[in-house]
Structures are given as C-alpha cells and as structure tokens.
Short mmCIF file of C-alpha atoms in Angstrom, two decimals:
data_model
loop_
_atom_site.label_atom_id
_atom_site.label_comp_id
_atom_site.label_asym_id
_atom_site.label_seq_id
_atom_site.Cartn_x
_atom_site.Cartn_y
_atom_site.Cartn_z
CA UNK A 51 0.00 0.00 0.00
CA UNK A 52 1.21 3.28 -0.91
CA UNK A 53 1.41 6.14 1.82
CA UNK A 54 2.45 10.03 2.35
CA UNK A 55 3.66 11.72 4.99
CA UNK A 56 3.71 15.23 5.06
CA UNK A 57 5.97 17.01 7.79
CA UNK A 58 4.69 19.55 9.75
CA UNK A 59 1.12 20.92 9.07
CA UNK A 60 2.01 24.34 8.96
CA UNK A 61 5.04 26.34 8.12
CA UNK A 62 5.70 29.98 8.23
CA UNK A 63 8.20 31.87 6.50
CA UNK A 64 9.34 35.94 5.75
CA UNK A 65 8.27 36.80 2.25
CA UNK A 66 11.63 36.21 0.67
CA UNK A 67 13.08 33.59 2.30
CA UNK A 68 13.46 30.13 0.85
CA UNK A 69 10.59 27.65 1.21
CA UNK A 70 11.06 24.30 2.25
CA UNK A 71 8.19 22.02 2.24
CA UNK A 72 8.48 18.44 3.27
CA UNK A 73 6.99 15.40 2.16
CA UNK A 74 8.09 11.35 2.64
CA UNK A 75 6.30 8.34 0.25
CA UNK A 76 6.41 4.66 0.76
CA UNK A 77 5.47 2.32 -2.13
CA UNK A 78 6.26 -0.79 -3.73
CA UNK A 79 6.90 0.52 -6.98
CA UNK A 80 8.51 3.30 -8.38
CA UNK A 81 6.05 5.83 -7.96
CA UNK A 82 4.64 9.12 -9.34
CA UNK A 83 4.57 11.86 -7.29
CA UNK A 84 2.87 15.18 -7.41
CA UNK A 85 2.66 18.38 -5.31
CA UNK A 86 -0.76 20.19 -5.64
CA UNK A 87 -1.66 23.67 -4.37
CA UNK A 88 -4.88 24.72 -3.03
CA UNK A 89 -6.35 28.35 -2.37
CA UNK A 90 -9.14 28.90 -0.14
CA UNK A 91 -12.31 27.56 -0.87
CA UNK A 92 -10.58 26.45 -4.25
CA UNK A 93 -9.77 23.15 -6.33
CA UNK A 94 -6.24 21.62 -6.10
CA UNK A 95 -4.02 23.35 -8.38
CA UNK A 96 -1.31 20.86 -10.43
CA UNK A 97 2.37 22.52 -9.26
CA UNK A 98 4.87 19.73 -10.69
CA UNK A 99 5.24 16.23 -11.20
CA UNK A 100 7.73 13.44 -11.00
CA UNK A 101 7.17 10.52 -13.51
CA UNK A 102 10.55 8.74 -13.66
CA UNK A 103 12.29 10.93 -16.18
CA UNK A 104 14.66 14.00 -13.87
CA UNK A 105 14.96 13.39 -10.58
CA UNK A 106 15.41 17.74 -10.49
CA UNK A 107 11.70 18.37 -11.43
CA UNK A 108 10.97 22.11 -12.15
CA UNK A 109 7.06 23.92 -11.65
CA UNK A 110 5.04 26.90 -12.04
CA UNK A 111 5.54 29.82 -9.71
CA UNK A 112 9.25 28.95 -9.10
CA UNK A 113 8.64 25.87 -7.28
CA UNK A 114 10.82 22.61 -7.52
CA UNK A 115 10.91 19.58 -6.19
CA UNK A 116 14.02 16.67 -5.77
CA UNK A 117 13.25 12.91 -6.16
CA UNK A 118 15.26 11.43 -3.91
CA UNK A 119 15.22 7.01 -4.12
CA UNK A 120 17.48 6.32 -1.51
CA UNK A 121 15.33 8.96 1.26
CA UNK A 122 12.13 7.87 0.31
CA UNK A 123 11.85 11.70 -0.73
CA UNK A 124 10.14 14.19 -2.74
CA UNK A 125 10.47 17.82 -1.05
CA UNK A 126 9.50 20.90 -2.45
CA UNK A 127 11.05 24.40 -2.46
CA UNK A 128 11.32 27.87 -3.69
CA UNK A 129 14.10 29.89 -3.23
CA UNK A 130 12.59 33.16 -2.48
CA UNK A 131 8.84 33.04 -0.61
CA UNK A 132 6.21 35.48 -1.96
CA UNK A 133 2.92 36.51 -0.29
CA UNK A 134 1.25 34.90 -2.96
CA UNK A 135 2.46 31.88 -2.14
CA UNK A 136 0.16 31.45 1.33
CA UNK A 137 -1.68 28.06 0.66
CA UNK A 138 -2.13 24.46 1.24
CA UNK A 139 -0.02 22.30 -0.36
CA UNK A 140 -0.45 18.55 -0.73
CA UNK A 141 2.20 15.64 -1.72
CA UNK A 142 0.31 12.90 -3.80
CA UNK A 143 1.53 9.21 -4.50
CA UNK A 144 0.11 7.60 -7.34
CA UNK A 145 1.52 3.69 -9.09
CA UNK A 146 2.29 4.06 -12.77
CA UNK A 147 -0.53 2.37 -15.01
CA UNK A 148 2.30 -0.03 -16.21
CA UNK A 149 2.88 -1.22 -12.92
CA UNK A 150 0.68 -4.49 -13.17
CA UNK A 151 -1.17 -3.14 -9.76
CA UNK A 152 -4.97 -1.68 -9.91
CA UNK A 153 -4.31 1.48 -9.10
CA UNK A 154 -6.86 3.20 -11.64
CA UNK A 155 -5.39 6.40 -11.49
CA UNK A 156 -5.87 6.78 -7.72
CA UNK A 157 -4.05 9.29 -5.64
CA UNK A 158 -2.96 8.83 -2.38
CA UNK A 159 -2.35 12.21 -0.35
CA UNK A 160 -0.87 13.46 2.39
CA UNK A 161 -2.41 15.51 4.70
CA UNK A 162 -1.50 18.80 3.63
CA UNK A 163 0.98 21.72 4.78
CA UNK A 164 -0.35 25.05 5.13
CA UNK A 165 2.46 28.05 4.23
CA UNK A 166 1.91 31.40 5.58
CA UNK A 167 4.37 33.94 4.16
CA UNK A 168 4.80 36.84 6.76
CA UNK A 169 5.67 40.30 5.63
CA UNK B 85 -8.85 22.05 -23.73
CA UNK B 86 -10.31 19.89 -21.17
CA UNK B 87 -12.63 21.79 -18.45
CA UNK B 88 -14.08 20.28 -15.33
CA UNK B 89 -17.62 21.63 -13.60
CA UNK B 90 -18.74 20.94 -10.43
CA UNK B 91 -22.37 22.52 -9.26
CA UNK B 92 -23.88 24.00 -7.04
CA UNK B 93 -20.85 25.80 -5.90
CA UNK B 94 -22.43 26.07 -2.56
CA UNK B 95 -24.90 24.53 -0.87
CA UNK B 96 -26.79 24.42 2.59
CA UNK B 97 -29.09 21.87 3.36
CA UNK B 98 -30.98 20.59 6.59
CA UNK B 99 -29.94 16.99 8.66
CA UNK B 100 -31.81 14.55 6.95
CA UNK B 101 -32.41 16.33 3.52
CA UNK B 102 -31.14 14.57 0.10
CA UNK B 103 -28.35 15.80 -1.86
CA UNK B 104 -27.39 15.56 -4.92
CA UNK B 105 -23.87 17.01 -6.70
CA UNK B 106 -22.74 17.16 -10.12
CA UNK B 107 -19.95 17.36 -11.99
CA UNK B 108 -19.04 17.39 -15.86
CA UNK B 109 -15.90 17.00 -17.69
CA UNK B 110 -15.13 18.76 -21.25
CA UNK B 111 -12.73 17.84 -23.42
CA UNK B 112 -11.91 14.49 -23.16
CA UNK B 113 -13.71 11.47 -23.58
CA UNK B 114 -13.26 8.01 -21.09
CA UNK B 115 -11.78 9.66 -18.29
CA UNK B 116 -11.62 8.00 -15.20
CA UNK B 117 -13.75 9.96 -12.30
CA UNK B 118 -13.32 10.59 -8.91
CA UNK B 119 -15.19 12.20 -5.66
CA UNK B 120 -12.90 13.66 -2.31
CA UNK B 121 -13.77 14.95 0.52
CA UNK B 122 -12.00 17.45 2.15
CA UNK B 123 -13.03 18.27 6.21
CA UNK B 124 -11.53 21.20 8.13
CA UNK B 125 -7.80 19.96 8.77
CA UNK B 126 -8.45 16.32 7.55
CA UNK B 127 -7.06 16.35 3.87
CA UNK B 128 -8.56 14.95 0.73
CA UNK B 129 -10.56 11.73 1.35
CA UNK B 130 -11.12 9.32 -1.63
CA UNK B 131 -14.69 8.51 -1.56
CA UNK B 132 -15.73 7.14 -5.25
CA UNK B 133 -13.92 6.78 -8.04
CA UNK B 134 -15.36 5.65 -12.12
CA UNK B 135 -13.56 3.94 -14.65
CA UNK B 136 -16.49 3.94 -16.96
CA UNK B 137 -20.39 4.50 -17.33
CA UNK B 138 -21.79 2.67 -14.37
CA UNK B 139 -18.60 1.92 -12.82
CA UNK B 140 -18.67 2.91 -9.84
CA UNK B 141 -15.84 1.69 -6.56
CA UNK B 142 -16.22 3.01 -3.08
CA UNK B 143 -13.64 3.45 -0.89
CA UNK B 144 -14.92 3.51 2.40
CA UNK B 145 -18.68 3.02 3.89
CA UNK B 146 -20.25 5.84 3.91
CA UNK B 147 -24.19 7.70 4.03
CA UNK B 148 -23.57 8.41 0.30
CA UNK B 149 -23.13 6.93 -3.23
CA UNK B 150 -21.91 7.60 -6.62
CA UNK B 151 -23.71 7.22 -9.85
CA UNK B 152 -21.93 7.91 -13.58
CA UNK B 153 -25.04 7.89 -15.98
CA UNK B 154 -22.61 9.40 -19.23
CA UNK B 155 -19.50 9.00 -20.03
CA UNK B 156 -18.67 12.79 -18.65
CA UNK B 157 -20.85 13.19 -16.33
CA UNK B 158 -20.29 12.13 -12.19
CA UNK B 159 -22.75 12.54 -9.33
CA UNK B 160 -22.72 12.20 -5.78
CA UNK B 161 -25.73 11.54 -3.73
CA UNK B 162 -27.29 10.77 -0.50
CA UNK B 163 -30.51 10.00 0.70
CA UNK B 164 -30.56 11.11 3.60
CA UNK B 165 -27.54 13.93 5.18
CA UNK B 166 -26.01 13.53 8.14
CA UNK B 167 -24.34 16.42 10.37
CA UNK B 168 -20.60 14.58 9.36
CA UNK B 169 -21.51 14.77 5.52
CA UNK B 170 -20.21 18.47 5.91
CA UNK B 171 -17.09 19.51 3.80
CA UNK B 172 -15.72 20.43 0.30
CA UNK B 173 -16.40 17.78 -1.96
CA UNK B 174 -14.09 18.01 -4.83
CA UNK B 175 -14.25 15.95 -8.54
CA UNK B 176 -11.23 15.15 -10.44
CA UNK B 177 -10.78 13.02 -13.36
CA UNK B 178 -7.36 11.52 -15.27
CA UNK B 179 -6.59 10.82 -18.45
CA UNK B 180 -4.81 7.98 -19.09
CA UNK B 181 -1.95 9.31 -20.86
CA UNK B 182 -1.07 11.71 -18.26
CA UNK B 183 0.64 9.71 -15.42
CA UNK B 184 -2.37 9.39 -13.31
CA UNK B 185 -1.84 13.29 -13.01
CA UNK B 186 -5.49 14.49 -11.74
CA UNK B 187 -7.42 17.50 -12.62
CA UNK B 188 -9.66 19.38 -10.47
CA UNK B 189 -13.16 20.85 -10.32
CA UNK B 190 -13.53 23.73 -8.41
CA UNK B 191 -15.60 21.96 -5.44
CA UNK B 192 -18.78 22.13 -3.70
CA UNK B 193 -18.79 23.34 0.15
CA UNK B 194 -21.65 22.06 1.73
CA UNK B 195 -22.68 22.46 5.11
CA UNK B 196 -25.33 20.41 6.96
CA UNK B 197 -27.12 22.21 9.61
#
C-alpha cells in the first residue's frame, strides 16, 4: 500500500526567504509523485510532477521539487517566498498504469501543509 | 482544452435532507472519475472513483453513493444527510496518458445544519 507523509502541518516563513516544504512516500513501486496547491475555498491546483524521467523536477511559480530514491523523498522548495504563495499544499503518491497493480489512477495524499508567508 | 464543472458551488441543506452534486468534464472522452472529501484539517478523502459508465468503486462506507449515468458526467448523492456529511467535496478526473496526473473541479462546500 502506498502512503504520504507530510511534515509539519504548517510552516511559516518571511516573504523572501526560501521555502522548504516536506513530504516522505512509501510504495512498492517506483512511484509518481505530485505536489498540488490549493487556495481557499478552491480546487487543487497541479504545481509539478515526477514521472521517472529528472529526478530535479521544475514547476510553475518557481517551485521545484528533488526525487530522492534512496530517502524515500520528494520535497518541495522555492528559493525566495512570496505573499502569494500562502496556501495548502499537498504531496500525492500515485503507481504508474504499467505497474501491473490496480491502481486506476488513484491518488494517495498526504495531509496537507499550510504556508503562511509573513511580511 | 479539457474543463471540469462541479455545481452547485455552494450549498446548505438541513440533517436529513437529500443531496445531490454534479460534476461534468469537457474535453476528453473516457476519463476516469473521482469524488474527495476534504473536512476542516483532515485532507482529501477518496470517496468514489469511475472507470467507466456505471462503474462505480467506493472506498470507504459511507451515508452516500456515486452514480456515472454518461460518459462525462459524475454525481454524488445521498438520501438522507447527516451532520458529518459536511465539507468540500471536490471531482477530479485523469486521463490515461497523463501519469495518473489528476485534474480538479472547483468543489462544492456544503454544510449540513
């Protein structure tokens, strides 16, 4: 079974300072992995992906995120916080289609970080 | 470009009431479906998920259900609400060339009073 841990439900940072958002996987295949953002009262927002190709996976808004085997890993940061920035964020698991498993697409999701970016 | 609708956008209804939410995908044709819901501080929870017209898989027991009459379309009912039922429900679907990357409606909030 696939799992996500998130650490630490909240983190607050100084508008300008890097972002560092943590999240841990576990699953018997080489997974997918996916950050989403969410706004208030808002759908999840698609922020990067990792599907086996660079471990150094790039997003929108500056964001990136490090696939790291060995650590179980797949954190995301941004070098320089803006106030735009304040929002949930959510690590997602998924097993590749390929991977002989039933996953049907499902997601499996941590439990979500929320960033406040402080003048 | 593929869209994804979710209605009403809000909704308030009374303990006991029915419900009924809808959502509609553009675009794209065979997508697999799915319902979360999201409570205060809890994360997303899968509820239902569709890999075709009148497939329908729950993921945990639950006062609701699921129902995919079309291809593109994917509702969420219940007969009777309870207090708990309160939250945002989101829909997503995936296309299955896309790395089981999921796209998002913009969610219902409902609150049962």
């Amino acid at each position: 079974a696939q799992s996500v841990t998130q650490l630490g439900s909240h983190v607050s940072v100084s508008e300008g300072a890097l972002v560092l958002l943590r999240c841990n996987y576990s699953s018997s295949v080489p997974p997918y992995l996916f950050w989403y953002v969410q706004y208030p009262n808002q759908g999840l927002q698609l922020l990067l992906k990792y599907t086996s190709a660079a471990t150094l996976v790039k997003g929108i808004n500056g964001f990136e995120a490090e696939f790291k085997k060995s650590e179980t890993s797949f954190h995301l940061t941004k070098p320089s916080a803006h106030m735009s920035d304040a929002a949930e964020y959510f690590c997602a698991v998924s097993e590749p289609l390929n991977a002989g498993g039933t996953s049907y697409g499902k997601l499996t999701f941590g439990q979500g970080t929320i960033l406040t970016v402080h003048p | 470009s593929q869209t994804i609708h979710q209605w009403p956008a809000t909704l308030v209804q009374p303990v006991g009431s029915p419900l009924s939410l809808e959502c509609t995908v553009e675009g794209t044709s065979n997508p697999n479906l799915y319902w979360y819901r999201q409570a205060a501080g809890r994360g997303l929870q899968l509820l239902f998920y569709s890999v075709g017209i009148g497939q329908i898989s729950s993921e945990v027991p639950q006062n609701l259900s699921a129902s995919r009459p079309q291809d593109r379309q994917f509702i969420l009912s219940s007969k009777k609400l309870l207090l708990s039922d309160s939250g945002f429900y989101l829909c997503a679907w995936v296309g299955l060339a896309a790395y089981n990357e999921q796209f998002f409606g913009p969610g219902t909030r409902l609150t049962v009073l």
